[in-house]
Amino acid sequence: MRYLQANRDHWDELVPAHARSAFYDVESFRAGRTTLMPLERKELGDVGGKSMLHLQCHFGLDTISWARLGARVTGADFSPQAIRLARSLSAELDVSARFVCADLYELPGVLDELFDIVFTSYGVLSWLPDLARWGQVIAHFLRPDGIFYIAEIHPFACIFSDQVDTPNLQIHYPYFSSGEPLRFDESGSYATPDTQLEHTTMYEWPYPIGDIVSALVAAGLQIDFLHEFPYASYQMFPLLEQDEDGWWWLPGQKSLIPMTFSLQAHKAP
Ligand SMILES: C[S@@+](CC[C@H](N)C(=O)[O-])C[C@H]1O[C@@H](n2cnc3c(N)ncnc32)[C@H](O)[C@@H]1O
């Protein structure tokens, strides 16, 4: 509970800062820019007319982007500030999307329906204290034959210090899970490094790729694919360089380490 409260306070406070940030660039989003990466758009394919549950949707930019592509989307997040802003953006832009404010683990008690797609992406898993229950929540919301899709920061890349600005990455964090969270005290974020937050403490849980796959299998899902990519969705390390598609690469090291993975699974009919 202490962890949940600290993380929620942190995320609540980040919302207005993120909404003003160049990283999220809400002005160009208002003008029609999608916040989805080409990866999830290509791998999920046509979402037109499909019902989608977007877990940990932050303030809804990806959720609204899916709605603009024709999906019937519900975004869920535990931050009241995030959900408030997501609702006001979807109303202002006249894009139909529903938003639910709840802790991920409480969602089955709040939302009573099944979805064609459960989607989640980029920076979600480390906030969750229990991966087995995460898998069960996903399985709970999928209709038979429904698809689960995640595009996420690769856990292997998370073992390196994100402060070191040299060509050599330095191992700083564990790859494996001990069950206990890592405590961080940071006044900024990936999107707003210069913000001075009041709620600086947050707790994150590292999960190896095997635990992620196994949590889904244990919940009864069948894995369709697990893809790994040598680029990041944001500037994970200071030395990364961005390409024209928005991906961040290690300079001159085109395939050294995985920094992103995507996974699709389905619920057996
Ligand atoms: C890094 S953000 C996701 C970012 C998203 N890909 C984007 O760029 O908009 C992580 C989100 O997880 C949410 N979150 C963290 N722990 C949660 C929990 N236990 N239940 C629901 N949402 C949670 C936070 O409020 C935050 O919006």
PDB file of C-alpha atoms and ligand atoms in Angstrom:
ATOM      1  CA  MET A   1       0.000   0.000   0.000  1.00  0.00           C
ATOM      2  CA  ARG A   2       2.888   2.335   0.848  1.00  0.00           C
ATOM      3  CA  TYR A   3       4.391   1.592  -2.568  1.00  0.00           C
ATOM      4  CA  LEU A   4       1.103   2.128  -4.385  1.00  0.00           C
ATOM      5  CA  GLN A   5       0.455   5.463  -2.663  1.00  0.00           C
ATOM      6  CA  ALA A   6       3.971   6.759  -3.320  1.00  0.00           C
ATOM      7  CA  ASN A   7       3.787   5.759  -6.983  1.00  0.00           C
ATOM      8  CA  ARG A   8       0.329   7.260  -7.423  1.00  0.00           C
ATOM      9  CA  ASP A   9       1.392  10.562  -5.835  1.00  0.00           C
ATOM     10  CA  HIS A  10       4.416  10.621  -8.120  1.00  0.00           C
ATOM     11  CA  TRP A  11       2.392   9.935 -11.274  1.00  0.00           C
ATOM     12  CA  ASP A  12      -0.348  12.385 -10.281  1.00  0.00           C
ATOM     13  CA  GLU A  13       2.199  15.128  -9.929  1.00  0.00           C
ATOM     14  CA  LEU A  14       3.870  14.244 -13.224  1.00  0.00           C
ATOM     15  CA  VAL A  15       0.678  14.626 -15.264  1.00  0.00           C
ATOM     16  CA  PRO A  16       0.553  18.439 -15.561  1.00  0.00           C
ATOM     17  CA  ALA A  17       4.311  18.554 -16.167  1.00  0.00           C
ATOM     18  CA  HIS A  18       4.035  15.913 -18.890  1.00  0.00           C
ATOM     19  CA  ALA A  19       1.098  17.717 -20.458  1.00  0.00           C
ATOM     20  CA  ARG A  20       3.316  20.808 -20.863  1.00  0.00           C
ATOM     21  CA  SER A  21       6.364  18.868 -22.067  1.00  0.00           C
ATOM     22  CA  ALA A  22       7.955  18.802 -25.500  1.00  0.00           C
ATOM     23  CA  PHE A  23       8.171  15.014 -25.081  1.00  0.00           C
ATOM     24  CA  TYR A  24       4.375  14.604 -25.166  1.00  0.00           C
ATOM     25  CA  ASP A  25       3.861  17.676 -27.433  1.00  0.00           C
ATOM     26  CA  VAL A  26       0.126  17.887 -26.772  1.00  0.00           C
ATOM     27  CA  GLU A  27      -0.267  20.784 -29.241  1.00  0.00           C
ATOM     28  CA  SER A  28       0.698  18.698 -32.265  1.00  0.00           C
ATOM     29  CA  PHE A  29      -1.406  15.831 -30.856  1.00  0.00           C
ATOM     30  CA  ARG A  30      -4.388  18.199 -30.785  1.00  0.00           C
ATOM     31  CA  ALA A  31      -3.648  18.953 -34.449  1.00  0.00           C
ATOM     32  CA  GLY A  32      -3.862  15.256 -35.323  1.00  0.00           C
ATOM     33  CA  ARG A  33      -0.433  13.695 -34.629  1.00  0.00           C
ATOM     34  CA  THR A  34      -0.562  10.083 -33.488  1.00  0.00           C
ATOM     35  CA  THR A  35       1.478   9.107 -30.424  1.00  0.00           C
ATOM     36  CA  LEU A  36       1.587   5.445 -31.461  1.00  0.00           C
ATOM     37  CA  MET A  37       4.880   4.074 -32.733  1.00  0.00           C
ATOM     38  CA  PRO A  38       4.927   2.368 -36.147  1.00  0.00           C
ATOM     39  CA  LEU A  39       5.712  -0.913 -34.326  1.00  0.00           C
ATOM     40  CA  GLU A  40       2.403  -1.345 -32.495  1.00  0.00           C
ATOM     41  CA  ARG A  41       0.405   0.043 -35.407  1.00  0.00           C
ATOM     42  CA  LYS A  42       1.938  -2.506 -37.780  1.00  0.00           C
ATOM     43  CA  GLU A  43       1.862  -5.486 -35.420  1.00  0.00           C
ATOM     44  CA  LEU A  44      -1.690  -4.922 -34.155  1.00  0.00           C
ATOM     45  CA  GLY A  45      -2.946  -4.109 -37.651  1.00  0.00           C
ATOM     46  CA  ASP A  46      -6.421  -2.782 -38.324  1.00  0.00           C
ATOM     47  CA  VAL A  47      -8.225  -1.991 -35.066  1.00  0.00           C
ATOM     48  CA  GLY A  48     -11.290  -0.464 -36.741  1.00  0.00           C
ATOM     49  CA  GLY A  49     -14.485  -1.390 -34.877  1.00  0.00           C
ATOM     50  CA  LYS A  50     -12.629  -3.484 -32.299  1.00  0.00           C
ATOM     51  CA  SER A  51     -13.109  -3.050 -28.577  1.00  0.00           C
ATOM     52  CA  MET A  52      -9.838  -2.302 -26.777  1.00  0.00           C
ATOM     53  CA  LEU A  53      -8.795  -1.984 -23.155  1.00  0.00           C
ATOM     54  CA  HIS A  54      -5.683   0.177 -22.766  1.00  0.00           C
ATOM     55  CA  LEU A  55      -3.969  -0.574 -19.440  1.00  0.00           C
ATOM     56  CA  GLN A  56      -1.884   2.136 -17.702  1.00  0.00           C
ATOM     57  CA  CYS A  57      -2.958   4.687 -20.299  1.00  0.00           C
ATOM     58  CA  HIS A  58      -1.380   7.731 -18.569  1.00  0.00           C
ATOM     59  CA  PHE A  59      -3.299  10.826 -19.790  1.00  0.00           C
ATOM     60  CA  GLY A  60      -4.732   9.067 -22.762  1.00  0.00           C
ATOM     61  CA  LEU A  61      -2.767  10.161 -25.823  1.00  0.00           C
ATOM     62  CA  ASP A  62      -2.222   6.603 -27.112  1.00  0.00           C
ATOM     63  CA  THR A  63      -5.791   5.722 -26.138  1.00  0.00           C
ATOM     64  CA  ILE A  64      -7.178   8.609 -28.175  1.00  0.00           C
ATOM     65  CA  SER A  65      -4.768   7.751 -31.012  1.00  0.00           C
ATOM     66  CA  TRP A  66      -6.286   4.234 -31.177  1.00  0.00           C
ATOM     67  CA  ALA A  67      -9.762   5.776 -31.115  1.00  0.00           C
ATOM     68  CA  ARG A  68      -8.804   8.003 -34.038  1.00  0.00           C
ATOM     69  CA  LEU A  69      -7.987   4.760 -35.902  1.00  0.00           C
ATOM     70  CA  GLY A  70     -11.499   3.489 -35.249  1.00  0.00           C
ATOM     71  CA  ALA A  71     -11.092   1.366 -32.114  1.00  0.00           C
ATOM     72  CA  ARG A  72     -13.721   1.520 -29.354  1.00  0.00           C
ATOM     73  CA  VAL A  73     -11.279   2.199 -26.548  1.00  0.00           C
ATOM     74  CA  THR A  74     -11.347   2.198 -22.770  1.00  0.00           C
ATOM     75  CA  GLY A  75      -8.246   3.640 -21.117  1.00  0.00           C
ATOM     76  CA  ALA A  76      -7.474   2.786 -17.497  1.00  0.00           C
ATOM     77  CA  ASP A  77      -4.950   4.266 -15.083  1.00  0.00           C
ATOM     78  CA  PHE A  78      -4.654   4.675 -11.317  1.00  0.00           C
ATOM     79  CA  SER A  79      -3.862   8.390 -11.465  1.00  0.00           C
ATOM     80  CA  PRO A  80      -6.920  10.643 -11.003  1.00  0.00           C
ATOM     81  CA  GLN A  81      -4.997  13.544 -12.574  1.00  0.00           C
ATOM     82  CA  ALA A  82      -4.187  11.454 -15.640  1.00  0.00           C
ATOM     83  CA  ILE A  83      -7.773  10.290 -16.096  1.00  0.00           C
ATOM     84  CA  ARG A  84      -9.140  13.804 -15.598  1.00  0.00           C
ATOM     85  CA  LEU A  85      -6.870  15.160 -18.332  1.00  0.00           C
ATOM     86  CA  ALA A  86      -7.568  12.194 -20.652  1.00  0.00           C
ATOM     87  CA  ARG A  87     -11.323  12.794 -20.356  1.00  0.00           C
ATOM     88  CA  SER A  88     -10.981  16.496 -21.000  1.00  0.00           C
ATOM     89  CA  LEU A  89      -8.758  15.910 -24.063  1.00  0.00           C
ATOM     90  CA  SER A  90     -11.132  13.370 -25.598  1.00  0.00           C
ATOM     91  CA  ALA A  91     -14.072  15.763 -25.040  1.00  0.00           C
ATOM     92  CA  GLU A  92     -12.164  18.746 -26.420  1.00  0.00           C
ATOM     93  CA  LEU A  93     -11.039  16.806 -29.504  1.00  0.00           C
ATOM     94  CA  ASP A  94     -14.445  15.166 -29.902  1.00  0.00           C
ATOM     95  CA  VAL A  95     -12.887  11.689 -30.054  1.00  0.00           C
ATOM     96  CA  SER A  96     -14.951   9.036 -28.342  1.00  0.00           C
ATOM     97  CA  ALA A  97     -12.985   7.170 -25.664  1.00  0.00           C
ATOM     98  CA  ARG A  98     -13.906   6.012 -22.175  1.00  0.00           C
ATOM     99  CA  PHE A  99     -11.542   6.445 -19.233  1.00  0.00           C
ATOM    100  CA  VAL A 100     -11.577   4.564 -15.941  1.00  0.00           C
ATOM    101  CA  CYS A 101      -9.589   5.518 -12.850  1.00  0.00           C
ATOM    102  CA  ALA A 102      -8.508   2.414 -10.932  1.00  0.00           C
ATOM    103  CA  ASP A 103      -5.501   0.498  -9.754  1.00  0.00           C
ATOM    104  CA  LEU A 104      -4.823  -2.175 -12.388  1.00  0.00           C
ATOM    105  CA  TYR A 105      -5.486  -4.960  -9.890  1.00  0.00           C
ATOM    106  CA  GLU A 106      -8.876  -3.467  -8.934  1.00  0.00           C
ATOM    107  CA  LEU A 107     -10.114  -3.168 -12.526  1.00  0.00           C
ATOM    108  CA  PRO A 108     -12.004  -6.504 -12.667  1.00  0.00           C
ATOM    109  CA  GLY A 109     -14.230  -5.177  -9.862  1.00  0.00           C
ATOM    110  CA  VAL A 110     -14.861  -1.901 -11.680  1.00  0.00           C
ATOM    111  CA  LEU A 111     -15.262  -2.813 -15.337  1.00  0.00           C
ATOM    112  CA  ASP A 112     -17.727  -5.514 -16.336  1.00  0.00           C
ATOM    113  CA  GLU A 113     -17.052  -6.446 -19.972  1.00  0.00           C
ATOM    114  CA  LEU A 114     -14.756  -8.364 -22.315  1.00  0.00           C
ATOM    115  CA  PHE A 115     -12.537  -6.856 -25.002  1.00  0.00           C
ATOM    116  CA  ASP A 116     -11.219  -7.884 -28.437  1.00  0.00           C
ATOM    117  CA  ILE A 117      -7.817  -6.396 -27.569  1.00  0.00           C
ATOM    118  CA  VAL A 118      -5.993  -5.605 -24.333  1.00  0.00           C
ATOM    119  CA  PHE A 119      -3.128  -3.193 -25.071  1.00  0.00           C
ATOM    120  CA  THR A 120      -0.346  -1.705 -22.946  1.00  0.00           C
ATOM    121  CA  SER A 121       2.958  -0.057 -23.790  1.00  0.00           C
ATOM    122  CA  TYR A 122       6.301   1.582 -22.964  1.00  0.00           C
ATOM    123  CA  GLY A 123       7.055   1.990 -19.290  1.00  0.00           C
ATOM    124  CA  VAL A 124       4.308  -0.049 -17.660  1.00  0.00           C
ATOM    125  CA  LEU A 125       5.549  -3.315 -16.127  1.00  0.00           C
ATOM    126  CA  SER A 126       8.038  -1.963 -13.614  1.00  0.00           C
ATOM    127  CA  TRP A 127       5.220  -0.225 -11.686  1.00  0.00           C
ATOM    128  CA  LEU A 128       3.430  -3.476 -10.969  1.00  0.00           C
ATOM    129  CA  PRO A 129       4.150  -5.387  -7.745  1.00  0.00           C
ATOM    130  CA  ASP A 130       2.699  -8.711  -8.926  1.00  0.00           C
ATOM    131  CA  LEU A 131       3.175 -10.017 -12.464  1.00  0.00           C
ATOM    132  CA  ALA A 132       1.124 -13.189 -11.941  1.00  0.00           C
ATOM    133  CA  ARG A 133      -1.921 -11.102 -11.043  1.00  0.00           C
ATOM    134  CA  TRP A 134      -1.192  -8.793 -13.988  1.00  0.00           C
ATOM    135  CA  GLY A 135      -1.508 -11.805 -16.292  1.00  0.00           C
ATOM    136  CA  GLN A 136      -4.777 -12.800 -14.605  1.00  0.00           C
ATOM    137  CA  VAL A 137      -6.238  -9.304 -15.074  1.00  0.00           C
ATOM    138  CA  ILE A 138      -5.425  -9.451 -18.793  1.00  0.00           C
ATOM    139  CA  ALA A 139      -6.937 -12.933 -19.161  1.00  0.00           C
ATOM    140  CA  HIS A 140     -10.012 -11.769 -17.233  1.00  0.00           C
ATOM    141  CA  PHE A 141     -10.758  -9.005 -19.762  1.00  0.00           C
ATOM    142  CA  LEU A 142     -10.096 -10.891 -23.013  1.00  0.00           C
ATOM    143  CA  ARG A 143     -12.977 -12.425 -24.875  1.00  0.00           C
ATOM    144  CA  PRO A 144     -12.298 -15.928 -26.241  1.00  0.00           C
ATOM    145  CA  ASP A 145      -9.833 -15.473 -29.148  1.00  0.00           C
ATOM    146  CA  GLY A 146      -9.092 -11.942 -27.902  1.00  0.00           C
ATOM    147  CA  ILE A 147      -5.595 -10.526 -28.370  1.00  0.00           C
ATOM    148  CA  PHE A 148      -3.184  -9.182 -25.771  1.00  0.00           C
ATOM    149  CA  TYR A 149      -0.432  -6.929 -27.135  1.00  0.00           C
ATOM    150  CA  ILE A 150       2.426  -5.191 -25.347  1.00  0.00           C
ATOM    151  CA  ALA A 151       5.290  -3.069 -26.693  1.00  0.00           C
ATOM    152  CA  GLU A 152       7.635  -2.350 -23.820  1.00  0.00           C
ATOM    153  CA  ILE A 153      11.108  -1.319 -22.701  1.00  0.00           C
ATOM    154  CA  HIS A 154      13.250  -4.472 -22.824  1.00  0.00           C
ATOM    155  CA  PRO A 155      14.137  -5.538 -19.267  1.00  0.00           C
ATOM    156  CA  PHE A 156      17.719  -6.330 -20.296  1.00  0.00           C
ATOM    157  CA  ALA A 157      18.332  -2.654 -21.176  1.00  0.00           C
ATOM    158  CA  CYS A 158      17.053  -1.679 -17.712  1.00  0.00           C
ATOM    159  CA  ILE A 159      20.109  -3.151 -15.981  1.00  0.00           C
ATOM    160  CA  PHE A 160      22.306  -0.274 -17.203  1.00  0.00           C
ATOM    161  CA  SER A 161      22.730   3.113 -15.522  1.00  0.00           C
ATOM    162  CA  ASP A 162      20.779   5.797 -17.340  1.00  0.00           C
ATOM    163  CA  GLN A 163      23.144   8.493 -16.028  1.00  0.00           C
ATOM    164  CA  VAL A 164      26.390   7.429 -17.690  1.00  0.00           C
ATOM    165  CA  ASP A 165      27.245   9.500 -20.748  1.00  0.00           C
ATOM    166  CA  THR A 166      30.075   7.400 -22.151  1.00  0.00           C
ATOM    167  CA  PRO A 167      30.202   4.912 -25.029  1.00  0.00           C
ATOM    168  CA  ASN A 168      30.289   2.081 -22.481  1.00  0.00           C
ATOM    169  CA  LEU A 169      27.104   1.179 -20.656  1.00  0.00           C
ATOM    170  CA  GLN A 170      27.533   0.363 -16.973  1.00  0.00           C
ATOM    171  CA  ILE A 171      25.588  -2.374 -15.229  1.00  0.00           C
ATOM    172  CA  HIS A 172      23.793  -0.790 -12.287  1.00  0.00           C
ATOM    173  CA  TYR A 173      20.490  -2.590 -11.636  1.00  0.00           C
ATOM    174  CA  PRO A 174      19.479  -6.248 -11.219  1.00  0.00           C
ATOM    175  CA  TYR A 175      17.966  -8.140 -14.138  1.00  0.00           C
ATOM    176  CA  PHE A 176      16.192 -10.647 -11.940  1.00  0.00           C
ATOM    177  CA  SER A 177      13.305 -10.003  -9.602  1.00  0.00           C
ATOM    178  CA  SER A 178      13.762 -10.400  -5.839  1.00  0.00           C
ATOM    179  CA  GLY A 179      10.110  -9.631  -5.124  1.00  0.00           C
ATOM    180  CA  GLU A 180      11.192  -6.412  -3.409  1.00  0.00           C
ATOM    181  CA  PRO A 181      10.955  -3.097  -5.257  1.00  0.00           C
ATOM    182  CA  LEU A 182      13.858  -0.799  -6.062  1.00  0.00           C
ATOM    183  CA  ARG A 183      13.418   2.629  -4.495  1.00  0.00           C
ATOM    184  CA  PHE A 184      14.146   5.702  -6.607  1.00  0.00           C
ATOM    185  CA  ASP A 185      14.173   9.359  -5.611  1.00  0.00           C
ATOM    186  CA  GLU A 186      13.904  11.536  -8.687  1.00  0.00           C
ATOM    187  CA  SER A 187      12.522  15.013  -9.066  1.00  0.00           C
ATOM    188  CA  GLY A 188      12.145  14.730 -12.845  1.00  0.00           C
ATOM    189  CA  SER A 189      11.098  12.093 -15.347  1.00  0.00           C
ATOM    190  CA  TYR A 190      11.977  10.713 -18.783  1.00  0.00           C
ATOM    191  CA  ALA A 191       9.760  13.438 -20.285  1.00  0.00           C
ATOM    192  CA  THR A 192      10.582  16.296 -17.945  1.00  0.00           C
ATOM    193  CA  PRO A 193      14.082  15.821 -16.483  1.00  0.00           C
ATOM    194  CA  ASP A 194      14.191  19.398 -15.161  1.00  0.00           C
ATOM    195  CA  THR A 195      10.903  19.372 -13.229  1.00  0.00           C
ATOM    196  CA  GLN A 196      11.161  19.828  -9.463  1.00  0.00           C
ATOM    197  CA  LEU A 197       8.597  17.411  -8.065  1.00  0.00           C
ATOM    198  CA  GLU A 198       7.425  17.273  -4.480  1.00  0.00           C
ATOM    199  CA  HIS A 199       6.706  13.522  -4.598  1.00  0.00           C
ATOM    200  CA  THR A 200      10.096  12.244  -5.615  1.00  0.00           C
ATOM    201  CA  THR A 201       9.977   8.724  -4.165  1.00  0.00           C
ATOM    202  CA  MET A 202       8.837   5.850  -6.331  1.00  0.00           C
ATOM    203  CA  TYR A 203       9.145   2.079  -6.290  1.00  0.00           C
ATOM    204  CA  GLU A 204       9.775  -0.152  -9.278  1.00  0.00           C
ATOM    205  CA  TRP A 205      10.018  -3.903  -9.737  1.00  0.00           C
ATOM    206  CA  PRO A 206      12.424  -5.403 -12.275  1.00  0.00           C
ATOM    207  CA  TYR A 207      11.080  -8.379 -14.252  1.00  0.00           C
ATOM    208  CA  PRO A 208      13.123 -10.619 -16.542  1.00  0.00           C
ATOM    209  CA  ILE A 209      11.626 -11.468 -19.899  1.00  0.00           C
ATOM    210  CA  GLY A 210      11.018 -15.065 -18.760  1.00  0.00           C
ATOM    211  CA  ASP A 211       8.808 -13.885 -15.875  1.00  0.00           C
ATOM    212  CA  ILE A 212       6.750 -11.738 -18.263  1.00  0.00           C
ATOM    213  CA  VAL A 213       6.118 -14.607 -20.701  1.00  0.00           C
ATOM    214  CA  SER A 214       5.492 -17.078 -17.880  1.00  0.00           C
ATOM    215  CA  ALA A 215       2.947 -14.820 -16.149  1.00  0.00           C
ATOM    216  CA  LEU A 216       0.881 -14.717 -19.345  1.00  0.00           C
ATOM    217  CA  VAL A 217       1.177 -18.472 -19.956  1.00  0.00           C
ATOM    218  CA  ALA A 218       0.213 -19.192 -16.335  1.00  0.00           C
ATOM    219  CA  ALA A 219      -2.892 -17.018 -16.823  1.00  0.00           C
ATOM    220  CA  GLY A 220      -3.930 -19.256 -19.733  1.00  0.00           C
ATOM    221  CA  LEU A 221      -2.760 -17.156 -22.694  1.00  0.00           C
ATOM    222  CA  GLN A 222      -0.998 -18.589 -25.746  1.00  0.00           C
ATOM    223  CA  ILE A 223       1.987 -16.618 -27.002  1.00  0.00           C
ATOM    224  CA  ASP A 224       1.850 -15.686 -30.720  1.00  0.00           C
ATOM    225  CA  PHE A 225       5.242 -13.917 -30.859  1.00  0.00           C
ATOM    226  CA  LEU A 226       7.944 -12.255 -28.801  1.00  0.00           C
ATOM    227  CA  HIS A 227      10.043  -9.783 -30.827  1.00  0.00           C
ATOM    228  CA  GLU A 228      13.157  -7.951 -29.620  1.00  0.00           C
ATOM    229  CA  PHE A 229      14.543  -4.735 -31.098  1.00  0.00           C
ATOM    230  CA  PRO A 230      17.923  -2.970 -30.735  1.00  0.00           C
ATOM    231  CA  TYR A 231      16.383   0.475 -30.284  1.00  0.00           C
ATOM    232  CA  ALA A 232      14.474   2.336 -27.570  1.00  0.00           C
ATOM    233  CA  SER A 233      11.215   4.282 -27.659  1.00  0.00           C
ATOM    234  CA  TYR A 234      12.799   7.169 -25.732  1.00  0.00           C
ATOM    235  CA  GLN A 235      16.281   8.425 -24.865  1.00  0.00           C
ATOM    236  CA  MET A 236      17.022   5.714 -22.334  1.00  0.00           C
ATOM    237  CA  PHE A 237      20.708   6.578 -22.163  1.00  0.00           C
ATOM    238  CA  PRO A 238      22.256  10.001 -22.850  1.00  0.00           C
ATOM    239  CA  LEU A 239      24.379   8.672 -25.718  1.00  0.00           C
ATOM    240  CA  LEU A 240      21.481   7.334 -27.816  1.00  0.00           C
ATOM    241  CA  GLU A 241      20.753   8.934 -31.191  1.00  0.00           C
ATOM    242  CA  GLN A 242      17.267   9.245 -32.681  1.00  0.00           C
ATOM    243  CA  ASP A 243      16.359   8.119 -36.210  1.00  0.00           C
ATOM    244  CA  GLU A 244      13.713   9.584 -38.481  1.00  0.00           C
ATOM    245  CA  ASP A 245      11.070   7.118 -37.199  1.00  0.00           C
ATOM    246  CA  GLY A 246      11.571   8.296 -33.603  1.00  0.00           C
ATOM    247  CA  TRP A 247      13.561   5.258 -32.350  1.00  0.00           C
ATOM    248  CA  TRP A 248      16.721   5.745 -30.236  1.00  0.00           C
ATOM    249  CA  TRP A 249      19.877   3.760 -31.160  1.00  0.00           C
ATOM    250  CA  LEU A 250      23.314   3.218 -29.645  1.00  0.00           C
ATOM    251  CA  PRO A 251      25.630   5.127 -31.983  1.00  0.00           C
ATOM    252  CA  GLY A 252      27.559   2.807 -34.296  1.00  0.00           C
ATOM    253  CA  GLN A 253      26.245  -0.278 -32.470  1.00  0.00           C
ATOM    254  CA  LYS A 254      23.300  -1.257 -34.590  1.00  0.00           C
ATOM    255  CA  SER A 255      22.493  -4.538 -32.889  1.00  0.00           C
ATOM    256  CA  LEU A 256      24.373  -4.676 -29.579  1.00  0.00           C
ATOM    257  CA  ILE A 257      21.597  -5.020 -26.998  1.00  0.00           C
ATOM    258  CA  PRO A 258      17.787  -5.263 -27.022  1.00  0.00           C
ATOM    259  CA  MET A 259      16.036  -2.095 -25.830  1.00  0.00           C
ATOM    260  CA  THR A 260      12.428  -2.787 -26.848  1.00  0.00           C
ATOM    261  CA  PHE A 261      10.300  -5.912 -27.078  1.00  0.00           C
ATOM    262  CA  SER A 262       6.829  -6.617 -28.343  1.00  0.00           C
ATOM    263  CA  LEU A 263       4.681  -9.590 -27.490  1.00  0.00           C
ATOM    264  CA  GLN A 264       1.327 -10.795 -28.710  1.00  0.00           C
ATOM    265  CA  ALA A 265      -0.719 -13.509 -27.041  1.00  0.00           C
ATOM    266  CA  HIS A 266      -4.278 -14.700 -27.370  1.00  0.00           C
ATOM    267  CA  LYS A 267      -6.862 -16.297 -25.182  1.00  0.00           C
ATOM    268  CA  ALA A 268      -7.761 -19.755 -26.404  1.00  0.00           C
ATOM    269  CA  PRO A 269     -11.386 -19.919 -27.647  1.00  0.00           C
TER     270      PRO A 269
HETATM  271  C1  LIG B   1       5.230   5.368 -18.174  1.00  0.00           C
HETATM  272  S1  LIG B   1       3.502   5.593 -17.983  1.00  0.00           S
HETATM  273  C2  LIG B   1       2.865   4.832 -19.409  1.00  0.00           C
HETATM  274  C3  LIG B   1       3.204   5.728 -20.468  1.00  0.00           C
HETATM  275  C4  LIG B   1       2.480   5.580 -21.755  1.00  0.00           C
HETATM  276  N1  LIG B   1       3.135   4.586 -22.556  1.00  0.00           N
HETATM  277  C5  LIG B   1       2.527   6.935 -22.360  1.00  0.00           C
HETATM  278  O1  LIG B   1       3.581   7.322 -22.866  1.00  0.00           O
HETATM  279  O2  LIG B   1       1.564   7.668 -22.252  1.00  0.00           O
HETATM  280  C6  LIG B   1       3.049   4.463 -16.730  1.00  0.00           C
HETATM  281  C7  LIG B   1       1.601   4.646 -16.282  1.00  0.00           C
HETATM  282  O3  LIG B   1       1.286   3.575 -15.374  1.00  0.00           O
HETATM  283  C8  LIG B   1       0.366   4.089 -14.433  1.00  0.00           C
HETATM  284  N2  LIG B   1       0.386   3.166 -13.295  1.00  0.00           N
HETATM  285  C9  LIG B   1       1.416   2.863 -12.480  1.00  0.00           C
HETATM  286  N3  LIG B   1       1.052   1.942 -11.575  1.00  0.00           N
HETATM  287  C10 LIG B   1      -0.246   1.645 -11.814  1.00  0.00           C
HETATM  288  C11 LIG B   1      -1.181   0.753 -11.217  1.00  0.00           C
HETATM  289  N4  LIG B   1      -0.861   0.009 -10.168  1.00  0.00           N
HETATM  290  N5  LIG B   1      -2.427   0.697 -11.742  1.00  0.00           N
HETATM  291  C12 LIG B   1      -2.782   1.467 -12.801  1.00  0.00           C
HETATM  292  N6  LIG B   1      -1.939   2.333 -13.413  1.00  0.00           N
HETATM  293  C13 LIG B   1      -0.679   2.422 -12.923  1.00  0.00           C
HETATM  294  C14 LIG B   1       0.869   5.497 -14.152  1.00  0.00           C
HETATM  295  O4  LIG B   1      -0.122   6.343 -13.603  1.00  0.00           O
HETATM  296  C15 LIG B   1       1.318   5.949 -15.543  1.00  0.00           C
HETATM  297  O5  LIG B   1       0.295   6.658 -16.191  1.00  0.00           O
END
